[in-house]
PDB file of C-alpha atoms in Angstrom:
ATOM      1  CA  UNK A   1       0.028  45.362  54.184  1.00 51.00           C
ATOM      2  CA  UNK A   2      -1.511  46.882  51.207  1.00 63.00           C
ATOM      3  CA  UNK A   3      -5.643  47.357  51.372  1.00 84.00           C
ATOM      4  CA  UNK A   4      -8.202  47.977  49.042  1.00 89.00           C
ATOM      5  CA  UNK A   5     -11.354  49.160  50.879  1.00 90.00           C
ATOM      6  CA  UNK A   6     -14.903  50.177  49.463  1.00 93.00           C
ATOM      7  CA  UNK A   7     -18.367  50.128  51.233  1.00 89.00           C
ATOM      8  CA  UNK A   8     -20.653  47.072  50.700  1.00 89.00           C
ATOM      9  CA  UNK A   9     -23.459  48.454  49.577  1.00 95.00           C
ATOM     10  CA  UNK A  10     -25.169  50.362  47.562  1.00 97.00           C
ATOM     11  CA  UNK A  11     -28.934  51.384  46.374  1.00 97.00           C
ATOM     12  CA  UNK A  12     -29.870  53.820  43.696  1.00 97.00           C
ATOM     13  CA  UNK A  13     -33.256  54.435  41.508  1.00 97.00           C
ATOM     14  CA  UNK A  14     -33.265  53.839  37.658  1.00 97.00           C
ATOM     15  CA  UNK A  15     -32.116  56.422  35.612  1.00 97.00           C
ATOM     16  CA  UNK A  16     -30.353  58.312  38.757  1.00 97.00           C
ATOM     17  CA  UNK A  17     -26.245  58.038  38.561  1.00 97.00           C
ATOM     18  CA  UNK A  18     -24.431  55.788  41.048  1.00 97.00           C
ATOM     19  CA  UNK A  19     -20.997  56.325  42.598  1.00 97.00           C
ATOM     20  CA  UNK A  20     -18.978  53.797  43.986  1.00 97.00           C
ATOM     21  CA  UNK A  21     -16.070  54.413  46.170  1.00 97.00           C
ATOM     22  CA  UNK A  22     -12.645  52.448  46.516  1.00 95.00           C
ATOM     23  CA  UNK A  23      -9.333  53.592  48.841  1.00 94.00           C
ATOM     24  CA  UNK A  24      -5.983  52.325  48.595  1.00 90.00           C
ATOM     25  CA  UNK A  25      -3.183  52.347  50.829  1.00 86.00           C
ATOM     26  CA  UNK A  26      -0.292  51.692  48.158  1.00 79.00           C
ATOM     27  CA  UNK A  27       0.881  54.976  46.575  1.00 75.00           C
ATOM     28  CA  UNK A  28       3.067  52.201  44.205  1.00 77.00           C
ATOM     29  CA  UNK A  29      -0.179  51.380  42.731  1.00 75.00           C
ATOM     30  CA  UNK A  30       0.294  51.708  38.856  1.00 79.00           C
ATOM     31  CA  UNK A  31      -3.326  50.795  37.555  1.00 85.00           C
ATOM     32  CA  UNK A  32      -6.997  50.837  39.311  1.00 89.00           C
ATOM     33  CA  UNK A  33      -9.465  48.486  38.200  1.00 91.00           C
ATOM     34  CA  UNK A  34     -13.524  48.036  38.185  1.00 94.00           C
ATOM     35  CA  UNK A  35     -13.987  44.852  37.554  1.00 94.00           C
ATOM     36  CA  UNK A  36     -18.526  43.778  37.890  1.00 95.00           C
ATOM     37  CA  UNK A  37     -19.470  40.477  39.032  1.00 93.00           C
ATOM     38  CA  UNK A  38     -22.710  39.461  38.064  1.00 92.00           C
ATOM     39  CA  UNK A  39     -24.492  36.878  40.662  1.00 87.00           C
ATOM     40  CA  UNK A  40     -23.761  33.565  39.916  1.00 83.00           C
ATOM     41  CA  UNK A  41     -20.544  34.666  37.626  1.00 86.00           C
ATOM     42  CA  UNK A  42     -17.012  35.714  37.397  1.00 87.00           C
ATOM     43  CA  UNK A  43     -15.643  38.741  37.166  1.00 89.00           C
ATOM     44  CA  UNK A  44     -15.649  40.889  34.419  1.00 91.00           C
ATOM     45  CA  UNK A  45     -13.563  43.876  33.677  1.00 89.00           C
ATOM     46  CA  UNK A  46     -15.320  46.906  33.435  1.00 93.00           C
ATOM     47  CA  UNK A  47     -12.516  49.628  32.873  1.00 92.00           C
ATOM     48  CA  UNK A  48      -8.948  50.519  34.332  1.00 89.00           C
ATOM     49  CA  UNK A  49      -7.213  53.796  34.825  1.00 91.00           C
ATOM     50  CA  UNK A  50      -3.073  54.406  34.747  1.00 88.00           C
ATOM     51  CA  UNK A  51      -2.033  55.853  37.746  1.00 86.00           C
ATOM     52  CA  UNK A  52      -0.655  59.265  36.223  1.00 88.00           C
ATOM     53  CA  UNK A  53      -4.601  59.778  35.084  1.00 90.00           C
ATOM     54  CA  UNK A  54      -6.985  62.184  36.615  1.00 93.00           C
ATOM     55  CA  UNK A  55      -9.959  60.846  34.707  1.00 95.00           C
ATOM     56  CA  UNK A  56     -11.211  58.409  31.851  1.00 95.00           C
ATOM     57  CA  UNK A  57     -14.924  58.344  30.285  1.00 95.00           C
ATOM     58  CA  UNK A  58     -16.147  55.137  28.625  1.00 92.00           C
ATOM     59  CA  UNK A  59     -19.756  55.826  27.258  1.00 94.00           C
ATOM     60  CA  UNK A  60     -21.696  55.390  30.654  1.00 96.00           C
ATOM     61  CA  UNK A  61     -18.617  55.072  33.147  1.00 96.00           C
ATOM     62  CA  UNK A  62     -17.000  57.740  34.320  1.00 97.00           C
ATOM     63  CA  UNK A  63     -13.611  56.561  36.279  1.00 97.00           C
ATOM     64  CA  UNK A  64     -12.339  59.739  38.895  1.00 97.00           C
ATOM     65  CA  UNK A  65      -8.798  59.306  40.265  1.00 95.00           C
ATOM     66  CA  UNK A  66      -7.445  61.390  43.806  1.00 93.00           C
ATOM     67  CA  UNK A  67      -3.706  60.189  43.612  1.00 90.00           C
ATOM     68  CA  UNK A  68      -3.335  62.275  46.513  1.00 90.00           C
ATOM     69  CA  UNK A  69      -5.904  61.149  48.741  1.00 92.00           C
ATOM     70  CA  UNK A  70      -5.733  57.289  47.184  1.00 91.00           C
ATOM     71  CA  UNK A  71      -9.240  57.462  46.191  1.00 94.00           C
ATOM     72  CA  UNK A  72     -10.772  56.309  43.142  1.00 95.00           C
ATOM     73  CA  UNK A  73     -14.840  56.450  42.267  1.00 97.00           C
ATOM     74  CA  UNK A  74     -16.606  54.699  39.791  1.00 97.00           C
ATOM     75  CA  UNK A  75     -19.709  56.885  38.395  1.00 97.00           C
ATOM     76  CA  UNK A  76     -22.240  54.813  36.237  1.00 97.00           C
ATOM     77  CA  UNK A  77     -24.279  57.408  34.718  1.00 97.00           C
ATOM     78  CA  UNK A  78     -28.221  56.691  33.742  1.00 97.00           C
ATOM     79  CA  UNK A  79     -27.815  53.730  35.590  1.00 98.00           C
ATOM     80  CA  UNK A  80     -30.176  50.292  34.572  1.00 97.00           C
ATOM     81  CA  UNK A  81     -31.129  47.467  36.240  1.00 95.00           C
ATOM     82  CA  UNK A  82     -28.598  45.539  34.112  1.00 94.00           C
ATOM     83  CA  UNK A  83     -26.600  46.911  36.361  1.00 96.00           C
ATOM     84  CA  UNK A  84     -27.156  45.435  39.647  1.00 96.00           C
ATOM     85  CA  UNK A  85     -23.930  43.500  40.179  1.00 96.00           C
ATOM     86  CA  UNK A  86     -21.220  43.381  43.065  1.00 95.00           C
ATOM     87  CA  UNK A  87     -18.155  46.033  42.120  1.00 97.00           C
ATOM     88  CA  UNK A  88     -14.510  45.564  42.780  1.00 94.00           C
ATOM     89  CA  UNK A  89     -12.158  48.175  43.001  1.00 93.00           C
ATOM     90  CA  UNK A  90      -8.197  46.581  42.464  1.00 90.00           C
ATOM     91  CA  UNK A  91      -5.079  47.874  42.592  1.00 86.00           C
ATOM     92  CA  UNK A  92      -2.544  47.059  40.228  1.00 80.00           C
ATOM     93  CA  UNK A  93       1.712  47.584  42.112  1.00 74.00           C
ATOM     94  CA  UNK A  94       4.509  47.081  39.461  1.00 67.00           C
ATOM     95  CA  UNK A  95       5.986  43.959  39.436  1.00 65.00           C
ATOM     96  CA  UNK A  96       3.226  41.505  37.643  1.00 62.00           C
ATOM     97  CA  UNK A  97      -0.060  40.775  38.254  1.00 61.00           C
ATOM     98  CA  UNK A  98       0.134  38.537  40.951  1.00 63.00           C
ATOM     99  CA  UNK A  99       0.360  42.018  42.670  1.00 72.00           C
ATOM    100  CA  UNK A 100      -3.020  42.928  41.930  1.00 80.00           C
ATOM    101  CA  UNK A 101      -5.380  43.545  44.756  1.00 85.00           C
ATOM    102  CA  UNK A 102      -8.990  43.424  45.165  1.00 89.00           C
ATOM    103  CA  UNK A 103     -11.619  45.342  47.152  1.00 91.00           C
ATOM    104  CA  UNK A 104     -14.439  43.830  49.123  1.00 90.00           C
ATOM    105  CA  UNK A 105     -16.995  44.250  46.526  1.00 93.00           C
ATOM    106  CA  UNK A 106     -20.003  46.955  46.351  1.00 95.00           C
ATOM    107  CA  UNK A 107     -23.157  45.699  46.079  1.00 95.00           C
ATOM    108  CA  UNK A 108     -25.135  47.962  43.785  1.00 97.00           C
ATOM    109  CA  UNK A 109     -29.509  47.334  44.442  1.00 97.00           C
ATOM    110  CA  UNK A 110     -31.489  48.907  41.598  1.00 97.00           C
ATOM    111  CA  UNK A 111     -34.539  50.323  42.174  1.00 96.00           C
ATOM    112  CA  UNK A 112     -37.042  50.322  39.079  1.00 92.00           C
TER     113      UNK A 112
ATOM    114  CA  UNK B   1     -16.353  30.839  23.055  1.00 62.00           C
ATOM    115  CA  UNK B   2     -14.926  29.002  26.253  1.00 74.00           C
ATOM    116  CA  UNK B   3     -12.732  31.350  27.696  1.00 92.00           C
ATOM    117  CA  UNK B   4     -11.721  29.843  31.370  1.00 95.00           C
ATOM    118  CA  UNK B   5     -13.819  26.423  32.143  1.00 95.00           C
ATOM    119  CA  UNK B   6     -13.558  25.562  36.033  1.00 96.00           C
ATOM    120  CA  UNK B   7     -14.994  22.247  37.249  1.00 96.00           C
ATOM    121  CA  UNK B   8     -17.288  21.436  39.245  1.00 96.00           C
ATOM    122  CA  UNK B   9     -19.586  24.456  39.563  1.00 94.00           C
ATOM    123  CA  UNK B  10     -20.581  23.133  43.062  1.00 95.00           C
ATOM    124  CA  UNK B  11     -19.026  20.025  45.558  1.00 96.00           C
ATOM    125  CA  UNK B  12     -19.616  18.952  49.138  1.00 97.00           C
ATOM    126  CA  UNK B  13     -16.836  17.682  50.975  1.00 96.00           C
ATOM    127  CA  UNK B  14     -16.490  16.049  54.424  1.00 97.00           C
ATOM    128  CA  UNK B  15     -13.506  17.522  56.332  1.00 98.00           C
ATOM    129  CA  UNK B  16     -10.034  15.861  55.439  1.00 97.00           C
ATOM    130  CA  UNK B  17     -11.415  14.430  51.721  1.00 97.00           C
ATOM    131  CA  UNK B  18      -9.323  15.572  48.874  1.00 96.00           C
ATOM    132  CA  UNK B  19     -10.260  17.126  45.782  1.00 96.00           C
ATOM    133  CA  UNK B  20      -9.158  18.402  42.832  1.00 98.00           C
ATOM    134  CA  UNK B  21     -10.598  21.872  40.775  1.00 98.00           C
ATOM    135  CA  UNK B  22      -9.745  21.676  37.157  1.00 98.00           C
ATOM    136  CA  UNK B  23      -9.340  24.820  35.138  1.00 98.00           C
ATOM    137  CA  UNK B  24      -8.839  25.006  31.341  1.00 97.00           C
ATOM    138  CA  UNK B  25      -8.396  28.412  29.112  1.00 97.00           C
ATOM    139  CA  UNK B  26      -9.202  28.267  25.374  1.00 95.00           C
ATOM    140  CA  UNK B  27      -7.137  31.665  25.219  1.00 93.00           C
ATOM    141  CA  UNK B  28      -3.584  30.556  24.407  1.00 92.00           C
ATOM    142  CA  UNK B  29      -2.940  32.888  27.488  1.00 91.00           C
ATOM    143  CA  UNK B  30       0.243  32.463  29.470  1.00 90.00           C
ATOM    144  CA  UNK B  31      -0.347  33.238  32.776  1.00 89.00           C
ATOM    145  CA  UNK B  32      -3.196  31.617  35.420  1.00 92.00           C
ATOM    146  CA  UNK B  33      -4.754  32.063  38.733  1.00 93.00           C
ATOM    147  CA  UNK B  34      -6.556  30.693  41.318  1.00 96.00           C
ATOM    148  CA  UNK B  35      -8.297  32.609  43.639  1.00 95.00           C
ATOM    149  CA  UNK B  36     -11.045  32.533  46.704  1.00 96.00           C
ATOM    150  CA  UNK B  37     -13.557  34.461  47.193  1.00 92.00           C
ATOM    151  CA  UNK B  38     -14.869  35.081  51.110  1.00 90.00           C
ATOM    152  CA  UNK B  39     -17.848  37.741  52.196  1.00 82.00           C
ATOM    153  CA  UNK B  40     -16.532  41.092  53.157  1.00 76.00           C
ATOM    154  CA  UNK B  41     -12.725  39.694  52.354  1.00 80.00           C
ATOM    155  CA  UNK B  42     -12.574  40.922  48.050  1.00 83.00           C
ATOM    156  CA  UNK B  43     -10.503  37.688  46.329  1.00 89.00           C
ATOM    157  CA  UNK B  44      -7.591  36.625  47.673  1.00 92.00           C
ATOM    158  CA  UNK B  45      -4.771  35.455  45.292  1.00 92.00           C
ATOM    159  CA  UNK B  46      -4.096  31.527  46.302  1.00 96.00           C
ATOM    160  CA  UNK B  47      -1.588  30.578  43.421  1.00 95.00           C
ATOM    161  CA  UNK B  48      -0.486  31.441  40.039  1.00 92.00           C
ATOM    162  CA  UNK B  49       1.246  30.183  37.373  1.00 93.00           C
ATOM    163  CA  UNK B  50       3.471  33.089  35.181  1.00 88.00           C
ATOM    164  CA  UNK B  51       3.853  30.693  32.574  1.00 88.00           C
ATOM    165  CA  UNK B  52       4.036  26.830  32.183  1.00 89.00           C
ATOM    166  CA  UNK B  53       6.298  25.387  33.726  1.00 89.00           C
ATOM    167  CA  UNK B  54       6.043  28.025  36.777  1.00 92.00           C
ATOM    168  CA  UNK B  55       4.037  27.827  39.911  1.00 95.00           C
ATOM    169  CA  UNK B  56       4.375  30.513  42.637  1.00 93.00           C
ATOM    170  CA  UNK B  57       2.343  30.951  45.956  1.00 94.00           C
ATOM    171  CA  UNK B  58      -0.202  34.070  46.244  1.00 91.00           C
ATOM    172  CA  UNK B  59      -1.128  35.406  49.416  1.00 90.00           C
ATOM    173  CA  UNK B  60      -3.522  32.118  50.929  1.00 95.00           C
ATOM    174  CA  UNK B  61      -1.216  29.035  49.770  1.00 97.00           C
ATOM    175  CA  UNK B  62      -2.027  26.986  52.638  1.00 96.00           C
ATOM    176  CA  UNK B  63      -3.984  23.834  52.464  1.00 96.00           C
ATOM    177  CA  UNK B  64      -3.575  23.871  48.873  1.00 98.00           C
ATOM    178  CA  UNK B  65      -1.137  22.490  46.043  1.00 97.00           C
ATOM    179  CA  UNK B  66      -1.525  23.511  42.414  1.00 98.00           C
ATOM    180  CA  UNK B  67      -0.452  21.851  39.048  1.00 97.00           C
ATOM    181  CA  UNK B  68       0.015  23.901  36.009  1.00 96.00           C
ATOM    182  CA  UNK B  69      -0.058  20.500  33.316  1.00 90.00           C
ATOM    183  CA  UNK B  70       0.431  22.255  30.468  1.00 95.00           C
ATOM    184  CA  UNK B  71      -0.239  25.789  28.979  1.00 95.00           C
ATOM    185  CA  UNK B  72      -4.315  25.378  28.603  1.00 96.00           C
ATOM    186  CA  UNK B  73      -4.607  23.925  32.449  1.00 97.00           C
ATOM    187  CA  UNK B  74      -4.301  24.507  36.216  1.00 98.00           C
ATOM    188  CA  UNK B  75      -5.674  22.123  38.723  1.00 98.00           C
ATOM    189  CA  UNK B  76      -6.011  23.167  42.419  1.00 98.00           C
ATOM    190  CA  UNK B  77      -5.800  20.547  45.061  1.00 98.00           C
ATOM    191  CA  UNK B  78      -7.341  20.458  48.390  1.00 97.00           C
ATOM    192  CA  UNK B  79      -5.538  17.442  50.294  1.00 93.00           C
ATOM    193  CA  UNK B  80      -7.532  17.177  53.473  1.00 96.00           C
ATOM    194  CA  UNK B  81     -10.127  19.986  53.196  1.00 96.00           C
ATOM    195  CA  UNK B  82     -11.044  21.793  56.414  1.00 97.00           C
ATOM    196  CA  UNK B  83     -14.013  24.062  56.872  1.00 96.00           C
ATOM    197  CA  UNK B  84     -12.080  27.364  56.511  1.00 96.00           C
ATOM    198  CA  UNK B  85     -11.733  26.157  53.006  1.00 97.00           C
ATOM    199  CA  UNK B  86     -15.463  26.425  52.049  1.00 97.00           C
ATOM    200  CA  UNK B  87     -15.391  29.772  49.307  1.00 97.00           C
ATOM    201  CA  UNK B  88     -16.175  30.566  46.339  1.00 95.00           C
ATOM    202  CA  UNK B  89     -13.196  29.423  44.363  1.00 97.00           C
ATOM    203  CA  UNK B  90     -12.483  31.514  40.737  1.00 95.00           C
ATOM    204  CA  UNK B  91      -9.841  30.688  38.269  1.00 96.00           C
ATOM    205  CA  UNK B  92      -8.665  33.400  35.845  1.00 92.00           C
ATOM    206  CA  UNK B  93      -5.905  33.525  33.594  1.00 91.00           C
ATOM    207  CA  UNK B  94      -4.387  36.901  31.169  1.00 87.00           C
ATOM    208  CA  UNK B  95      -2.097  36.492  28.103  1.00 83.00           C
ATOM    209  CA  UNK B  96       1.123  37.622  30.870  1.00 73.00           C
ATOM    210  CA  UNK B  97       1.614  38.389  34.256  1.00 64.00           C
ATOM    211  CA  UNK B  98       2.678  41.964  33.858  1.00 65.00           C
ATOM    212  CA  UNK B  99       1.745  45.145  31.184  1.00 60.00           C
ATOM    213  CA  UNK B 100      -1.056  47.409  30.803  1.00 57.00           C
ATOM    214  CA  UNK B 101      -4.952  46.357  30.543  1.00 56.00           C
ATOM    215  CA  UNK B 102      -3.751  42.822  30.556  1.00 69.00           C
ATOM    216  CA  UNK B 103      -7.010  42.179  31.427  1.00 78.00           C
ATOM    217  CA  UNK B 104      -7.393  39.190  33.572  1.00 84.00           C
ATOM    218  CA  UNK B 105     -10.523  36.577  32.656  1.00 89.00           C
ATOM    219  CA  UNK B 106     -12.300  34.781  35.049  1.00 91.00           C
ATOM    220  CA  UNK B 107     -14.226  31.428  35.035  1.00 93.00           C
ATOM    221  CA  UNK B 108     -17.693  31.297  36.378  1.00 91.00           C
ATOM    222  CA  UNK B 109     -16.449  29.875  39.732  1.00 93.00           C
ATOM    223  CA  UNK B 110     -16.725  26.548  41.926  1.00 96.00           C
ATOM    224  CA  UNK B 111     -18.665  26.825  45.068  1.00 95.00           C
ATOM    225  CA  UNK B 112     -16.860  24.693  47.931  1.00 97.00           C
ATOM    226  CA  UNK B 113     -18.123  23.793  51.121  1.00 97.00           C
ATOM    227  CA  UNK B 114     -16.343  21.530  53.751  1.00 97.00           C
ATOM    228  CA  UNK B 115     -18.546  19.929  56.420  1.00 97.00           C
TER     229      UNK B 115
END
């Protein structure tokens, strides 16, 4: 079957730049997703990427795309303690969005 | 601003009680979702509804039934809960099932557990 895999956790200092790391098995995958879930809360989506992208910017997010190797990294530059939240990585295959698959989550700690 | 409304936030059951999670979306959106959420297991797609009218089984259909009553609404049923079915239960709905960015908006979830 199809997974989505990314590591559980993650802790970073305020104002240093977090990555977080997502692999995919599908190479049908047409979008990849970051979607934050803050605790307590749904998920939100943060930003998406087509699958014929390399890279896409969106003020502090910086979304990195290896087609090849089915990786995908989210970078959160200057990162805040608003930021502390569980990360999913999904995976978008044509065919609808019951098709959409999601990651285990990343927790990401904040350090002030 | 509503956006997706899931009831209750939090319920108790014993095992083999039924229950019923509403969902509503202010959104005019077509399509809806129900999903669980598990540690270490992401969300797993339970049901969704393409449009009204249309109810199809995700990957975790088991144990549960769903209702799409109109296009604002879509219940999930638990008929005789079991423990396996305590999670973290998130409804979501996105103006289609298919396209670009159709970003997909979640309610604020409805914490399960079966005793």
């Amino acid at each position: 079957g199809e997974d989505v895999e990314q590591s559980l956790f993650l802790s970073v200092r305020e104002g240093d730049s977090s990555v977080i790391n997502c692999t995919y098995t599908d190479s049908s995958s047409t979008y990849l997703y970051w979607y934050k879930q803050e605790p307590g809360a749904g998920l939100q989506l943060l930003t998406y990427i087509f699958s014929n992208m390399d890279m896409k910017q969106d003020q502090r997010l910086t979304v990195l795309l290896n087609k090849k190797d089915k990786h995908l990294s989210l970078r959160i530059a200057d990162t805040q303690t608003g930021d502390s939240a569980i990360y999913f990585c999904a995976d978008h295959r044509s065919g609808g969005y019951q098709k959409v698959t999601f990651g285990t989550g990343t927790k990401l700690q904040v350090i002030p | 601003n509503a956006g997706v409304t899931q009831t209750p936030k939090f319920q108790v059951l014993k095992t083999g009680q039924s229950m019923t999670l509403q969902c509503a979306q202010d959104m005019n959106h077509n399509s809806m979702y129900w999903y669980r959420q598990d540690p270490g297991m992401g969300l797993r797609l339970i049901y969704y509804s393409a449009s009204e009218g249309t109810t199809d089984k995700g990957e975790v259909p088991n144990g549960y039934n769903v209702s799409r009553l109109n296009k604002r609404e879509f219940s999930l049923r638990l008929e005789s809960a079991a423990p396996s079915q305590t999670s973290v239960y998130f409804c979501a709905s996105s103006a289609s099932d298919r396209g670009a960015g159709n970003t997909i908006y979640f309610g604020e979830g409805s914490w399960l557990t079966v005793v």
